[in-house]
mmCIF file of C-alpha atoms in Angstrom:
data_model
loop_
_atom_site.group_PDB
_atom_site.id
_atom_site.type_symbol
_atom_site.label_atom_id
_atom_site.label_comp_id
_atom_site.label_asym_id
_atom_site.label_seq_id
_atom_site.Cartn_x
_atom_site.Cartn_y
_atom_site.Cartn_z
ATOM 1 C CA MET A 1 -7.013 90.049 54.614
ATOM 2 C CA VAL A 2 -6.299 87.535 57.337
ATOM 3 C CA ILE A 3 -3.600 84.904 57.380
ATOM 4 C CA VAL A 4 -4.070 82.101 59.854
ATOM 5 C CA ARG A 5 -0.985 80.336 61.098
ATOM 6 C CA ALA A 6 -1.432 76.852 62.508
ATOM 7 C CA ALA A 7 1.100 74.292 63.677
ATOM 8 C CA THR A 8 0.399 70.590 63.484
ATOM 9 C CA ALA A 9 2.153 67.803 65.320
ATOM 10 C CA VAL A 10 3.627 64.995 63.258
ATOM 11 C CA ALA A 11 4.607 61.975 65.324
ATOM 12 C CA LEU A 12 7.400 59.768 64.091
ATOM 13 C CA ALA A 13 7.103 56.045 64.669
ATOM 14 C CA MET A 14 9.256 54.389 67.308
ATOM 15 C CA LEU A 15 11.778 51.955 65.960
ATOM 16 C CA ALA A 16 13.081 49.143 68.143
ATOM 17 C CA VAL A 17 16.081 47.031 67.332
ATOM 18 C CA SER A 18 16.634 43.869 69.323
ATOM 19 C CA GLY A 19 19.865 41.977 69.617
ATOM 20 C CA ALA A 20 21.367 39.166 71.618
ATOM 21 C CA ALA A 21 23.425 41.462 73.841
ATOM 22 C CA GLN A 22 21.394 44.660 74.144
ATOM 23 C CA ARG A 23 18.273 46.485 72.995
ATOM 24 C CA PHE A 24 18.136 49.944 71.432
ATOM 25 C CA ALA A 25 15.109 52.157 70.928
ATOM 26 C CA VAL A 26 14.680 55.432 69.035
ATOM 27 C CA GLU A 27 12.554 57.814 71.052
ATOM 28 C CA PRO A 28 9.562 59.335 69.244
ATOM 29 C CA SER A 29 9.927 62.973 68.156
ATOM 30 C CA ILE A 30 7.447 65.705 67.401
ATOM 31 C CA ASP A 31 7.768 68.123 64.473
ATOM 32 C CA LEU A 32 5.715 71.328 64.483
ATOM 33 C CA VAL A 33 4.738 72.317 60.953
ATOM 34 C CA GLU A 34 3.618 75.917 60.370
ATOM 35 C CA ILE A 35 0.842 76.384 57.821
ATOM 36 C CA ASP A 36 -0.260 79.810 56.556
ATOM 37 C CA VAL A 37 -3.868 79.975 55.392
ATOM 38 C CA VAL A 38 -5.738 82.777 53.628
ATOM 39 C CA VAL A 39 -9.501 82.344 54.080
ATOM 40 C CA THR A 40 -12.011 83.787 51.601
ATOM 41 C CA ASP A 41 -15.736 83.302 51.042
ATOM 42 C CA HIS A 42 -17.485 82.363 47.771
ATOM 43 C CA ARG A 43 -17.251 86.006 46.611
ATOM 44 C CA GLY A 44 -13.532 86.183 47.223
ATOM 45 C CA GLN A 45 -13.899 88.374 50.314
ATOM 46 C CA HIS A 46 -11.567 87.689 53.212
ATOM 47 C CA VAL A 47 -13.063 86.091 56.311
ATOM 48 C CA SER A 48 -11.949 87.376 59.722
ATOM 49 C CA ASN A 49 -12.546 86.567 63.403
ATOM 50 C CA LEU A 50 -11.793 82.887 62.911
ATOM 51 C CA LYS A 51 -10.832 80.557 65.765
ATOM 52 C CA ARG A 52 -8.856 77.334 65.998
ATOM 53 C CA GLU A 53 -12.017 75.226 66.196
ATOM 54 C CA ASP A 54 -13.097 76.601 62.801
ATOM 55 C CA PHE A 55 -10.322 74.588 61.122
ATOM 56 C CA GLU A 56 -9.634 70.933 60.491
ATOM 57 C CA LEU A 57 -6.294 69.705 59.165
ATOM 58 C CA LYS A 58 -5.709 66.290 57.652
ATOM 59 C CA GLU A 59 -2.590 64.360 56.711
ATOM 60 C CA ASP A 60 -3.037 61.346 54.441
ATOM 61 C CA GLY A 61 -6.749 61.576 55.137
ATOM 62 C CA LYS A 62 -6.351 61.536 58.920
ATOM 63 C CA VAL A 63 -7.200 64.488 61.143
ATOM 64 C CA VAL A 64 -4.205 65.907 63.028
ATOM 65 C CA ASP A 65 -4.192 68.160 66.067
ATOM 66 C CA ILE A 66 -3.717 71.908 65.695
ATOM 67 C CA LYS A 67 -1.333 72.684 68.527
ATOM 68 C CA THR A 68 -1.051 76.453 68.121
ATOM 69 C CA PHE A 69 -3.142 79.046 66.328
ATOM 70 C CA MET A 70 -2.663 82.753 65.589
ATOM 71 C CA ALA A 71 -4.684 85.049 63.327
ATOM 72 C CA VAL A 72 -2.853 88.042 61.869
ATOM 73 C CA SER A 73 -3.948 90.921 59.654
ATOM 74 C CA SER A 74 -2.424 93.973 58.011
ATOM 75 C CA ASN A 75 -2.309 95.532 61.492
ATOM 76 C CA GLY A 76 -0.025 92.765 62.741
ATOM 77 C CA SER A 77 0.019 91.122 66.133
ATOM 78 C CA THR A 78 -0.837 92.956 69.323
ATOM 79 C CA LYS A 79 2.228 91.467 71.033
ATOM 80 C CA LEU A 80 5.223 93.790 71.203
ATOM 81 C CA ASP A 81 7.651 90.878 70.898
ATOM 82 C CA ASP A 82 5.941 89.529 67.779
ATOM 83 C CA GLY A 83 6.593 92.483 65.489
ATOM 84 C CA ARG A 84 7.260 92.583 61.778
ATOM 85 C CA SER A 85 10.375 93.726 59.914
ATOM 86 C CA MET A 86 9.973 96.041 56.940
ATOM 87 C CA VAL A 87 12.237 98.435 55.062
ATOM 88 C CA VAL A 88 10.874 100.849 52.457
ATOM 89 C CA LEU A 89 13.267 101.725 49.633
ATOM 90 C CA LEU A 90 12.461 105.034 47.938
ATOM 91 C CA ASP A 91 13.615 105.307 44.340
ATOM 92 C CA ASP A 92 15.166 108.752 43.897
ATOM 93 C CA MET A 93 17.064 107.791 40.725
ATOM 94 C CA GLY A 94 14.386 106.788 38.236
ATOM 95 C CA MET A 95 11.695 109.297 39.227
ATOM 96 C CA SER A 96 11.078 112.872 38.108
ATOM 97 C CA THR A 97 10.490 115.755 40.510
ATOM 98 C CA MET A 98 6.827 115.709 39.469
ATOM 99 C CA ALA A 99 6.455 112.393 41.298
ATOM 100 C CA THR A 100 7.685 113.716 44.663
ATOM 101 C CA THR A 101 4.254 114.146 46.230
ATOM 102 C CA SER A 102 2.872 110.812 45.018
ATOM 103 C CA ILE A 103 5.925 108.900 46.278
ATOM 104 C CA ARG A 104 5.726 110.583 49.677
ATOM 105 C CA THR A 105 1.989 109.925 49.918
ATOM 106 C CA LEU A 106 2.339 106.236 49.085
ATOM 107 C CA ALA A 107 5.290 105.806 51.464
ATOM 108 C CA ASN A 108 3.349 107.457 54.284
ATOM 109 C CA TYR A 109 0.436 105.121 53.609
ATOM 110 C CA VAL A 110 2.765 102.133 53.955
ATOM 111 C CA ALA A 111 4.132 103.572 57.200
ATOM 112 C CA ALA A 112 0.619 104.040 58.608
ATOM 113 C CA PHE A 113 0.251 100.259 59.070
ATOM 114 C CA ALA A 114 3.359 99.924 61.246
ATOM 115 C CA GLY A 115 2.464 98.782 64.758
ATOM 116 C CA PRO A 116 4.210 99.419 68.083
ATOM 117 C CA GLY A 117 6.112 96.139 67.891
ATOM 118 C CA ASP A 118 7.185 96.464 64.252
ATOM 119 C CA GLU A 119 10.664 97.289 63.021
ATOM 120 C CA PHE A 120 10.126 99.856 60.277
ATOM 121 C CA SER A 121 12.695 101.952 58.455
ATOM 122 C CA VAL A 122 13.122 103.921 55.228
ATOM 123 C CA ILE A 123 16.089 104.130 52.853
ATOM 124 C CA ARG A 124 16.474 106.623 49.996
ATOM 125 C CA LEU A 125 18.368 104.853 47.241
ATOM 126 C CA THR A 126 21.096 107.435 46.640
ATOM 127 C CA ASN A 127 21.400 108.636 50.241
ATOM 128 C CA LYS A 128 24.454 106.862 51.636
ATOM 129 C CA GLY A 129 23.609 108.006 55.162
ATOM 130 C CA ASP A 130 20.370 106.005 55.335
ATOM 131 C CA GLU A 131 20.593 102.686 57.195
ATOM 132 C CA PRO A 132 18.012 99.884 57.595
ATOM 133 C CA TYR A 133 17.325 100.674 61.235
ATOM 134 C CA GLY A 134 16.144 103.525 63.422
ATOM 135 C CA ASP A 135 12.923 104.579 65.110
ATOM 136 C CA PHE A 136 9.619 105.265 63.409
ATOM 137 C CA ASP A 137 10.002 109.043 63.578
ATOM 138 C CA SER A 138 13.291 108.818 61.691
ATOM 139 C CA ALA A 139 11.605 106.764 58.981
ATOM 140 C CA VAL A 140 8.781 109.262 58.575
ATOM 141 C CA GLY A 141 11.325 112.070 58.529
ATOM 142 C CA ARG A 142 13.143 110.471 55.588
ATOM 143 C CA ILE A 143 9.857 110.244 53.718
ATOM 144 C CA ALA A 144 9.233 113.950 54.295
ATOM 145 C CA GLU A 145 12.736 114.773 53.042
ATOM 146 C CA TYR A 146 12.461 112.608 49.925
ATOM 147 C CA GLN A 147 13.464 114.332 46.698
ATOM 148 C CA PRO A 148 14.225 112.736 43.319
ATOM 149 C CA SER A 149 17.820 113.200 42.265
ATOM 150 C CA PRO A 150 18.469 115.847 39.583
ATOM 151 C CA VAL A 151 21.263 113.654 38.152
ATOM 152 C CA PRO A 152 20.358 111.864 34.856
ATOM 153 C CA PHE A 153 19.337 108.247 35.323
ATOM 154 C CA ASP A 154 22.211 105.753 35.220
ATOM 155 C CA GLY A 155 20.907 102.227 34.758
ATOM 156 C CA LEU A 156 24.054 100.388 35.817
ATOM 157 C CA GLN A 157 24.475 102.544 38.903
ATOM 158 C CA ALA A 158 20.832 101.960 39.817
ATOM 159 C CA VAL A 159 21.290 98.183 39.573
ATOM 160 C CA GLU A 160 24.398 98.317 41.747
ATOM 161 C CA ASN A 161 22.699 100.543 44.343
ATOM 162 C CA VAL A 162 19.641 98.285 44.573
ATOM 163 C CA LEU A 163 21.664 95.081 44.884
ATOM 164 C CA ASN A 164 23.872 96.612 47.572
ATOM 165 C CA THR A 165 20.779 97.768 49.460
ATOM 166 C CA VAL A 166 19.161 94.326 49.309
ATOM 167 C CA LYS A 167 22.340 92.724 50.613
ATOM 168 C CA ILE A 168 22.701 95.241 53.473
ATOM 169 C CA VAL A 169 19.049 94.900 54.509
ATOM 170 C CA ALA A 170 19.220 91.095 54.375
ATOM 171 C CA GLN A 171 22.358 91.009 56.500
ATOM 172 C CA ARG A 172 20.696 93.345 58.967
ATOM 173 C CA PHE A 173 17.736 90.964 59.409
ATOM 174 C CA GLN A 174 19.501 87.620 59.070
ATOM 175 C CA ASP A 175 19.491 86.828 62.792
ATOM 176 C CA THR A 176 16.055 88.202 63.697
ATOM 177 C CA GLY A 177 14.023 84.995 63.668
ATOM 178 C CA ARG A 178 12.054 83.003 61.118
ATOM 179 C CA ARG A 179 9.346 85.565 60.350
ATOM 180 C CA ARG A 180 9.496 86.852 56.793
ATOM 181 C CA LYS A 181 11.215 90.204 56.277
ATOM 182 C CA VAL A 182 10.001 92.554 53.589
ATOM 183 C CA LEU A 183 11.734 95.186 51.482
ATOM 184 C CA VAL A 184 9.217 97.421 49.700
ATOM 185 C CA CYS A 185 10.554 99.432 46.783
ATOM 186 C CA ILE A 186 8.482 102.438 45.731
ATOM 187 C CA GLY A 187 9.336 104.041 42.415
ATOM 188 C CA SER A 188 10.055 103.134 38.806
ATOM 189 C CA PRO A 189 9.943 99.531 37.520
ATOM 190 C CA GLN A 190 13.484 99.918 36.157
ATOM 191 C CA VAL A 191 14.719 100.363 39.726
ATOM 192 C CA CYS A 192 12.213 98.379 41.756
ATOM 193 C CA ASN A 193 12.400 95.158 39.754
ATOM 194 C CA ILE A 194 15.841 94.878 38.182
ATOM 195 C CA LEU A 195 16.564 91.862 36.018
ATOM 196 C CA GLU A 196 19.352 89.353 36.450
ATOM 197 C CA PRO A 197 22.539 90.738 34.834
ATOM 198 C CA ARG A 198 24.036 88.771 31.978
ATOM 199 C CA ARG A 199 26.922 86.917 33.515
ATOM 200 C CA TRP A 200 28.998 86.945 30.340
ATOM 201 C CA ALA A 201 28.663 90.727 29.865
ATOM 202 C CA LEU A 202 28.755 92.034 33.432
ATOM 203 C CA ARG A 203 30.632 89.541 35.569
ATOM 204 C CA SER A 204 31.182 91.905 38.499
ATOM 205 C CA MET A 205 27.509 92.929 38.502
ATOM 206 C CA TYR A 206 26.420 89.311 38.230
ATOM 207 C CA GLN A 207 28.419 88.541 41.373
ATOM 208 C CA LYS A 208 26.635 91.386 43.159
ATOM 209 C CA TRP A 209 23.360 89.821 42.020
ATOM 210 C CA LEU A 210 24.364 86.449 43.463
ATOM 211 C CA ASP A 211 25.479 88.066 46.731
ATOM 212 C CA ALA A 212 22.171 89.943 47.060
ATOM 213 C CA ILE A 213 19.831 87.018 46.366
ATOM 214 C CA THR A 214 21.909 84.677 48.538
ATOM 215 C CA ALA A 215 21.753 87.100 51.456
ATOM 216 C CA ALA A 216 18.000 87.546 50.900
ATOM 217 C CA ALA A 217 17.448 83.790 50.977
ATOM 218 C CA ARG A 218 19.393 83.382 54.213
ATOM 219 C CA ALA A 219 17.428 86.176 55.884
ATOM 220 C CA ASN A 220 14.026 85.117 54.484
ATOM 221 C CA LEU A 221 13.767 88.542 52.833
ATOM 222 C CA SER A 222 11.299 89.188 50.014
ATOM 223 C CA VAL A 223 11.290 92.227 47.727
ATOM 224 C CA TYR A 224 7.943 93.797 46.871
ATOM 225 C CA SER A 225 7.506 96.656 44.417
ATOM 226 C CA LEU A 226 4.949 99.444 44.221
ATOM 227 C CA VAL A 227 5.638 100.988 40.833
ATOM 228 C CA SER A 228 4.323 104.274 39.541
ATOM 229 C CA ARG A 229 3.750 103.544 35.878
ATOM 230 C CA ARG A 230 3.780 100.934 33.145
ATOM 231 C CA GLY A 231 7.065 99.883 31.651
ATOM 232 C CA GLY A 232 9.941 97.687 32.682
ATOM 233 C CA PRO A 233 9.646 94.004 33.590
ATOM 234 C CA SER A 234 6.374 92.896 35.167
ATOM 235 C CA THR A 235 7.557 89.347 35.825
ATOM 236 C CA GLY A 236 10.884 87.822 36.679
ATOM 237 C CA GLY A 237 13.670 89.910 38.102
ATOM 238 C CA LEU A 238 14.563 90.545 41.715
ATOM 239 C CA VAL A 239 10.958 90.557 42.901
ATOM 240 C CA GLU A 240 10.152 87.076 41.627
ATOM 241 C CA VAL A 241 13.504 85.574 42.603
ATOM 242 C CA THR A 242 13.063 86.648 46.239
ATOM 243 C CA GLY A 243 9.440 85.480 46.433
ATOM 244 C CA GLY A 244 7.875 88.938 46.349
ATOM 245 C CA GLU A 245 5.291 90.549 44.096
ATOM 246 C CA LEU A 246 5.048 93.615 41.878
ATOM 247 C CA PHE A 247 2.060 95.952 42.113
ATOM 248 C CA GLY A 248 1.295 98.928 39.907
ATOM 249 C CA SER A 249 -0.412 100.267 36.798
ATOM 250 C CA LYS A 250 -3.488 101.394 38.719
ATOM 251 C CA ASN A 251 -4.566 104.453 40.638
ATOM 252 C CA ASP A 252 -5.327 102.855 44.001
ATOM 253 C CA LEU A 253 -2.618 100.682 45.580
ATOM 254 C CA SER A 254 -4.136 100.670 49.082
ATOM 255 C CA SER A 255 -5.257 97.032 48.931
ATOM 256 C CA ASP A 256 -1.802 96.026 47.716
ATOM 257 C CA VAL A 257 -0.150 97.822 50.631
ATOM 258 C CA ARG A 258 -2.376 95.991 53.093
ATOM 259 C CA ARG A 259 -1.542 92.705 51.380
ATOM 260 C CA ILE A 260 2.199 93.347 51.780
ATOM 261 C CA TRP A 261 1.754 94.006 55.501
ATOM 262 C CA VAL A 262 -0.145 90.753 55.865
ATOM 263 C CA VAL A 263 2.723 88.927 54.171
ATOM 264 C CA ALA A 264 5.119 90.562 56.618
ATOM 265 C CA SER A 265 3.033 89.047 59.420
ATOM 266 C CA SER A 266 3.590 85.503 58.187
#
């Protein structure tokens, strides 16, 4: 999959106001508008190796100049200063010990797409020592150490832990530029796509929900979920509210992982 980012120049008209004593003029200004484009052929296959001259942009029927152009893929940009920001959240509350290997395998597959300029980290949901930063080796080490918790699942505690994690990650990335930041939750749908708490029943939890989604919006953070089985909400919830997407209920999630990395490049 390839996303093409183009910026077009929109010129604003010059306004002149004349008067008896003096004359004022508003200088023209230029706005650069970023446009993300996914290009597919008639069979739905993604088209790569495209150049700026392969595109034509129009506004109100008139062709406008494409000032900048950059093609990105799941491998990201080759520039070290143009890296992506991704945090993987491993659900160790809603999973059984039988899922340990599959969770580690999927998390390692996600990590395999991280490039030299990317900021990539891993957080285990119940591990209070995990932070949304660190080098790549630390992230891979946390994946290797992942173990589902033997404590019985507590739904309210899971909701609180997830919302706190989203808020912390968003605050961490708030001042790192306009590029989209991605939080990928791997685990059960009950953890990886929690629903909005009922404000009349859980006022304190509803406030945590508001704090989390507000922080995510300010940081341009989207939550994506790779879930292990059917069950739980497939639409709505934290994923939809933050502009992410939920993937699951199939054996091969490799194409979905690549799609998430492409999103992180936009």
